[in-house]
PDB file of C-alpha atoms in Angstrom:
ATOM      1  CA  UNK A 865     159.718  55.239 -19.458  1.00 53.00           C
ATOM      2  CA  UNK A 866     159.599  58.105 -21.766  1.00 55.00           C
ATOM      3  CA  UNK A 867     156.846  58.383 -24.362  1.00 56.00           C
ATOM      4  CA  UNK A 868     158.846  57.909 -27.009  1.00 57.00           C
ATOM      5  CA  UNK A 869     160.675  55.146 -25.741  1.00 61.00           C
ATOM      6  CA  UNK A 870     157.237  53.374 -25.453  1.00 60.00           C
ATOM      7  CA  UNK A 871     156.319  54.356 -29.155  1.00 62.00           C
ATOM      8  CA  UNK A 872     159.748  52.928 -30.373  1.00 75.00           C
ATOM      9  CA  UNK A 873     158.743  49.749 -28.264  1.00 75.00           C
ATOM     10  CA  UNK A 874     155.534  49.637 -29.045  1.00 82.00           C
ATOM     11  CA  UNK A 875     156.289  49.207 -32.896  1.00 86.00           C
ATOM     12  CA  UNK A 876     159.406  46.358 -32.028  1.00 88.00           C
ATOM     13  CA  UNK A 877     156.568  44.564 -30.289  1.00 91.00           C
ATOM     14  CA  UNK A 878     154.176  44.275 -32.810  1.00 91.00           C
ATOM     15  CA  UNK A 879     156.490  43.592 -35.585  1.00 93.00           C
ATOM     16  CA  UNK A 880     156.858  40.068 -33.336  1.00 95.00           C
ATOM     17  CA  UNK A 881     153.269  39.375 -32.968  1.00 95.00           C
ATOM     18  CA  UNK A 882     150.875  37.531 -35.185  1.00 95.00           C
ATOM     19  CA  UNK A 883     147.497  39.162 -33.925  1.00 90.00           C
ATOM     20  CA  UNK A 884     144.258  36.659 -34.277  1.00 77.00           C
ATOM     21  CA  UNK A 885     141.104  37.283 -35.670  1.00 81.00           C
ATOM     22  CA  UNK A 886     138.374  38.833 -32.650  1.00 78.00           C
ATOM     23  CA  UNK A 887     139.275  37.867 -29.735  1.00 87.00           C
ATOM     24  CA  UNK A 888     142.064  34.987 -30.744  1.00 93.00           C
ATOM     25  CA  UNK A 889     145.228  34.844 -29.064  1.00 95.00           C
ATOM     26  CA  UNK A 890     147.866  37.243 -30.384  1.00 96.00           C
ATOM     27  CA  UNK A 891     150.794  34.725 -30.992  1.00 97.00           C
ATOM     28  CA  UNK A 892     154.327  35.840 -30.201  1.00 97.00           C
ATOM     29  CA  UNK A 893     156.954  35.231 -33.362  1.00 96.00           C
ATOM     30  CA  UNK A 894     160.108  35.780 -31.764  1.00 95.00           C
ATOM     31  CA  UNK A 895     162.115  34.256 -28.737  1.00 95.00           C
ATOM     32  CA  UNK A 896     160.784  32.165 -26.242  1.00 96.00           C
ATOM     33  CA  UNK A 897     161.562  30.912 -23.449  1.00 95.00           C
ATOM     34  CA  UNK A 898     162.390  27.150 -22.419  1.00 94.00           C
ATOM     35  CA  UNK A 899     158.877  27.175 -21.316  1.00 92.00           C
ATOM     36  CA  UNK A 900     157.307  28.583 -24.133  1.00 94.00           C
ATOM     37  CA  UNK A 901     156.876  32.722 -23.373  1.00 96.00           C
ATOM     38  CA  UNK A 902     157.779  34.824 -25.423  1.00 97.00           C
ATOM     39  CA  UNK A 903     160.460  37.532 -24.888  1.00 97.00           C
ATOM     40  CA  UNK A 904     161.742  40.719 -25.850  1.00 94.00           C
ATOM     41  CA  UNK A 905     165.208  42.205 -25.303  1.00 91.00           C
ATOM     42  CA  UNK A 906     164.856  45.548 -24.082  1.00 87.00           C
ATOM     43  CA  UNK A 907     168.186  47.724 -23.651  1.00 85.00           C
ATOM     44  CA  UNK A 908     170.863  44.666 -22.017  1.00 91.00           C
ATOM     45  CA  UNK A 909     167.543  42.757 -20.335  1.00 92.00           C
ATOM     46  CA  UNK A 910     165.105  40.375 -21.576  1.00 94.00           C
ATOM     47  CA  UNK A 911     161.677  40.755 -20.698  1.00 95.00           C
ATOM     48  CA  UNK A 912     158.729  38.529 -21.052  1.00 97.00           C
ATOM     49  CA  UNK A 913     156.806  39.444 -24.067  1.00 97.00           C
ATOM     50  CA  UNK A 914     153.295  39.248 -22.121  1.00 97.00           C
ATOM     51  CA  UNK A 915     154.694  41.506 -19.308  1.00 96.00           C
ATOM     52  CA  UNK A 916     155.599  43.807 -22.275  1.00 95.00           C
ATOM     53  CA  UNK A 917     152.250  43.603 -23.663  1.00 95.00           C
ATOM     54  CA  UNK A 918     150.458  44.189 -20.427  1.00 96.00           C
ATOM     55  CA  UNK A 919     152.149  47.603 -19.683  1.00 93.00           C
ATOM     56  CA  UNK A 920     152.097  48.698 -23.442  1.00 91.00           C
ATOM     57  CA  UNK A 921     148.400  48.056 -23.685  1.00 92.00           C
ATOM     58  CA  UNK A 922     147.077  48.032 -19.656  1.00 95.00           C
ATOM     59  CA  UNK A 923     149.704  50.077 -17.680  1.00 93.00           C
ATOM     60  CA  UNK A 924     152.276  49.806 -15.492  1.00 95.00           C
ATOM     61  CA  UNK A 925     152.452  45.931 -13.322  1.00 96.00           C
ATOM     62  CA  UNK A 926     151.947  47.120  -9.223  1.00 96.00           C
ATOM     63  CA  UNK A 927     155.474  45.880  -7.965  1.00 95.00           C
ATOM     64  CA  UNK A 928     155.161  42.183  -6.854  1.00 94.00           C
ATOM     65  CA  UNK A 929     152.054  40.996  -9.174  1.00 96.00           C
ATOM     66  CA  UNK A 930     152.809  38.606 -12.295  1.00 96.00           C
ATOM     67  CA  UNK A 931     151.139  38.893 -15.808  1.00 97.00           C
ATOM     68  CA  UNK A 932     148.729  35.619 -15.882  1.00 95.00           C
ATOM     69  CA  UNK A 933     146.723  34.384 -18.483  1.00 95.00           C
ATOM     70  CA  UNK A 934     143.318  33.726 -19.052  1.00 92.00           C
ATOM     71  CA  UNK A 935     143.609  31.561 -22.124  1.00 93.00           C
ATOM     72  CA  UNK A 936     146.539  29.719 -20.641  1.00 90.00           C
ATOM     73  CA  UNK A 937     148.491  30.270 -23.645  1.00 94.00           C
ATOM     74  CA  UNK A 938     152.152  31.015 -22.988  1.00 94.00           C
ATOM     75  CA  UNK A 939     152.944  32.611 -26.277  1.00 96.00           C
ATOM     76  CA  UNK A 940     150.180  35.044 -26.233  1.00 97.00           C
ATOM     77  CA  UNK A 941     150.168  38.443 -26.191  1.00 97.00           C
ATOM     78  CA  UNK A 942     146.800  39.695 -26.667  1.00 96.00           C
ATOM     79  CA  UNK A 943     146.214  42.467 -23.449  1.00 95.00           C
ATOM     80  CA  UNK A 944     142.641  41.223 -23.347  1.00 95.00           C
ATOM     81  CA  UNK A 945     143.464  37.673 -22.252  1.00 96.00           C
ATOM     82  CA  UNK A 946     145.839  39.206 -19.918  1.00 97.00           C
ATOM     83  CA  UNK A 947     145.657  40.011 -15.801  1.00 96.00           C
ATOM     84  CA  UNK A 948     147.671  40.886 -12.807  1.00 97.00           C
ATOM     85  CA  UNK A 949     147.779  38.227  -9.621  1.00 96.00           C
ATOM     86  CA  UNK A 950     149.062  37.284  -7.091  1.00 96.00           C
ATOM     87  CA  UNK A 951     152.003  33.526  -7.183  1.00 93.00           C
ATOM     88  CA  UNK A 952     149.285  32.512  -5.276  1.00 92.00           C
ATOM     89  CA  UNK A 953     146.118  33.674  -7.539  1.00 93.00           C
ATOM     90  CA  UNK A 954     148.282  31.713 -10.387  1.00 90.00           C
ATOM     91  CA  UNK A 955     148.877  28.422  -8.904  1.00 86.00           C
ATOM     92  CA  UNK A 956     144.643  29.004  -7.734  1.00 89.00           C
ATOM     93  CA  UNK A 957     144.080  29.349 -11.298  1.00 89.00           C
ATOM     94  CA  UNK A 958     146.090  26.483 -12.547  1.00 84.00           C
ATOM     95  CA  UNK A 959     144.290  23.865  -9.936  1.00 79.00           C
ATOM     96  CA  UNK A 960     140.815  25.340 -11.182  1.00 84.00           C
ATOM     97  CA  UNK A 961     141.994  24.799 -14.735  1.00 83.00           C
ATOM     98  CA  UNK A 962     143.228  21.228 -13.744  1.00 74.00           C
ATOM     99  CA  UNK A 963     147.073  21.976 -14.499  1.00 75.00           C
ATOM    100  CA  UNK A 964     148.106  21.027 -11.510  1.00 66.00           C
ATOM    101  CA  UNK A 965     149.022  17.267 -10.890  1.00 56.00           C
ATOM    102  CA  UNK A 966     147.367  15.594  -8.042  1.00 59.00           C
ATOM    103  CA  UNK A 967     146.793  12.023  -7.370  1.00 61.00           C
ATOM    104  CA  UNK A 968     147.677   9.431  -9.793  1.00 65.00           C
ATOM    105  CA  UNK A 969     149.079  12.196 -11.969  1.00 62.00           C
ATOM    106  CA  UNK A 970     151.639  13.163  -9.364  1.00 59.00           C
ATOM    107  CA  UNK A 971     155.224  11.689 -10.351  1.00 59.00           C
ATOM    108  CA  UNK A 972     155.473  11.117  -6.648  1.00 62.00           C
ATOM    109  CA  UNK A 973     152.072   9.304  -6.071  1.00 72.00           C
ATOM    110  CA  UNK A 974     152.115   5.631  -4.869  1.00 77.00           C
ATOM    111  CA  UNK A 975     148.111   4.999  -4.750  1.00 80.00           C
ATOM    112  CA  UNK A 976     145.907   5.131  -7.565  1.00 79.00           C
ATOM    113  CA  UNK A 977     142.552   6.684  -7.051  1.00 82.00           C
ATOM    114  CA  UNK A 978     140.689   3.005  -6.360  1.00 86.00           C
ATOM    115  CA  UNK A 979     143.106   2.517  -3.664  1.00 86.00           C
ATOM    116  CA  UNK A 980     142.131   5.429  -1.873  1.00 84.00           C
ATOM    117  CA  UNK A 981     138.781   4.781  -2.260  1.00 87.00           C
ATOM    118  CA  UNK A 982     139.587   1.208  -0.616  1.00 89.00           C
ATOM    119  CA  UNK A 983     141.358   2.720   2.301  1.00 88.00           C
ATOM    120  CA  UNK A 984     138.196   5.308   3.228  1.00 87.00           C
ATOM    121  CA  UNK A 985     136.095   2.030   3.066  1.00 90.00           C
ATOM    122  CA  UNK A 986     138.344  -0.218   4.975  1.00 87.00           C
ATOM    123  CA  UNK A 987     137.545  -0.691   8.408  1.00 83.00           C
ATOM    124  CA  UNK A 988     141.181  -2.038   9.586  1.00 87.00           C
ATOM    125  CA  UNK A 989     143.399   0.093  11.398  1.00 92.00           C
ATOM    126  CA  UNK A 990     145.415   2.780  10.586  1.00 92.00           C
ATOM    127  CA  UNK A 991     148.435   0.241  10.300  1.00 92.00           C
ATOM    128  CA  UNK A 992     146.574  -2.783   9.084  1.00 90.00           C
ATOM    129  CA  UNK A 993     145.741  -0.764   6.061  1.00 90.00           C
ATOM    130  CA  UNK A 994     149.057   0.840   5.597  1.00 89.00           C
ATOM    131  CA  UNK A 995     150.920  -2.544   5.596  1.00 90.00           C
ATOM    132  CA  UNK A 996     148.815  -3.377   3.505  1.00 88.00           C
ATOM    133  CA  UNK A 997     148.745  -0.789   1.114  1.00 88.00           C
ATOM    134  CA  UNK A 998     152.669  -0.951   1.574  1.00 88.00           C
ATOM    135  CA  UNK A 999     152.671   2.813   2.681  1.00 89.00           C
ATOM    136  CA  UNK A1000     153.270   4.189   6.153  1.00 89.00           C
ATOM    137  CA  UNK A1001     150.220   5.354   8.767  1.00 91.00           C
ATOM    138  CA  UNK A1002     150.462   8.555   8.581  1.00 90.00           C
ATOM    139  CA  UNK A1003     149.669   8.671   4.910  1.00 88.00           C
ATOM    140  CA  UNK A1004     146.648   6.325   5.552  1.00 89.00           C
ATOM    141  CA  UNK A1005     145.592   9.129   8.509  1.00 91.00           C
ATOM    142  CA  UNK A1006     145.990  11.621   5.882  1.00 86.00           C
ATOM    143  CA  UNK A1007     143.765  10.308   3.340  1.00 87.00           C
ATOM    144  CA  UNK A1008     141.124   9.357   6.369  1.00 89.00           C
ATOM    145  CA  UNK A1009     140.901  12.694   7.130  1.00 87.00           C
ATOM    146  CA  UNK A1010     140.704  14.371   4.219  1.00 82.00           C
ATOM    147  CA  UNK A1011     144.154  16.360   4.213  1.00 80.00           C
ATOM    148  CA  UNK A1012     145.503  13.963   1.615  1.00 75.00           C
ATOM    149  CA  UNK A1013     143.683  13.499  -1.760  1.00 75.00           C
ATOM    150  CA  UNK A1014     141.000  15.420  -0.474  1.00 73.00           C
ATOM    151  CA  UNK A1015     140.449  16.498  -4.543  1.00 67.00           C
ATOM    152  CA  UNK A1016     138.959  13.050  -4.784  1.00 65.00           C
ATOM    153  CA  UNK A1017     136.940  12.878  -2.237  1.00 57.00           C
ATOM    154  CA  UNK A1018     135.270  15.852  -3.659  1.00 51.00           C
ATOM    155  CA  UNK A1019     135.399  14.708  -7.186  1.00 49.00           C
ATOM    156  CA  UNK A1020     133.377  11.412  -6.224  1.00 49.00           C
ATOM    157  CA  UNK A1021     130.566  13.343  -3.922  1.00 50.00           C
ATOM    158  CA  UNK A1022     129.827  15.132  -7.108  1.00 47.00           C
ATOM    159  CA  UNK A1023     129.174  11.873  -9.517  1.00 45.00           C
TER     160      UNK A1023
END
């Protein structure tokens, strides 16, 4: 990109972005995305505003990364809440941040967390418990050895 391209970009960007006060998110006025990030037409394409924002501000994006956010924002811009990573740094970062459904939060879940705490404790067998859980064995082996709600497990050695 030419350095007068990036100028001429530079000022369409900002004249879409609300910037905070300090260190506030930098809220994106124009076009979004279903999900909620903003975007920029540039030339016939449209780019993600926080992409934009990233190379304007940071430099270029090493082919392959995404633009993630700190303040999990999708409509801000602000460079400083903004980093490269990895798909799988950004699904690492939504688990840590808890945006990731698991257990009874999961559309597909069909045990609540006290029923998986009844299965560890019950002393049937594999199929006992699954019949009467009204789920199949494996799932009951799963949860017994830890590869299945394992986040709970965790969760309830640290109370």
């Amino acid at each position: 990109m030419s350095g007068r391209k990036k100028i001429a970009m530079k000022d369409r960007f900002f004249e879409k972005v609300a910037k905070g006060d300090g260190d506030d998110c930098w809220m994106w006025l124009a076009t979004k995305t279903v999900g909620g990030y903003g975007q920029m037409r540039i030339g016939k394409v449209f780019q993600l505003a926080h992409r934009i924002s990233y190379e304007v501000h940071i430099g270029e994006i090493p082919r392959g990364l995404y633009v993630l956010h700190h303040c999990d924002v999708r409509g801000c811009v602000n460079p400083s809440h903004l980093f490269v990573g990895t798909q799988s740094d950004n699904i690492k970062d939504a688990m840590r941040k808890g945006r990731i459904a698991r257990g009874e939060r999961s559309g597909t879940s069909k045990l609540t967390e006290q029923q998986v705490e009844q299965i560890r404790a019950h002393t049937g067998t594999q199929r006992e418990i699954a019949k009467l859980m009204g789920v199949w064995q494996g799932c009951i082996s799963s949860i017994k050895s830890g590869r299945r709600w394992a986040h709970s497990a965790k969760q309830n050695k640290d109370e």
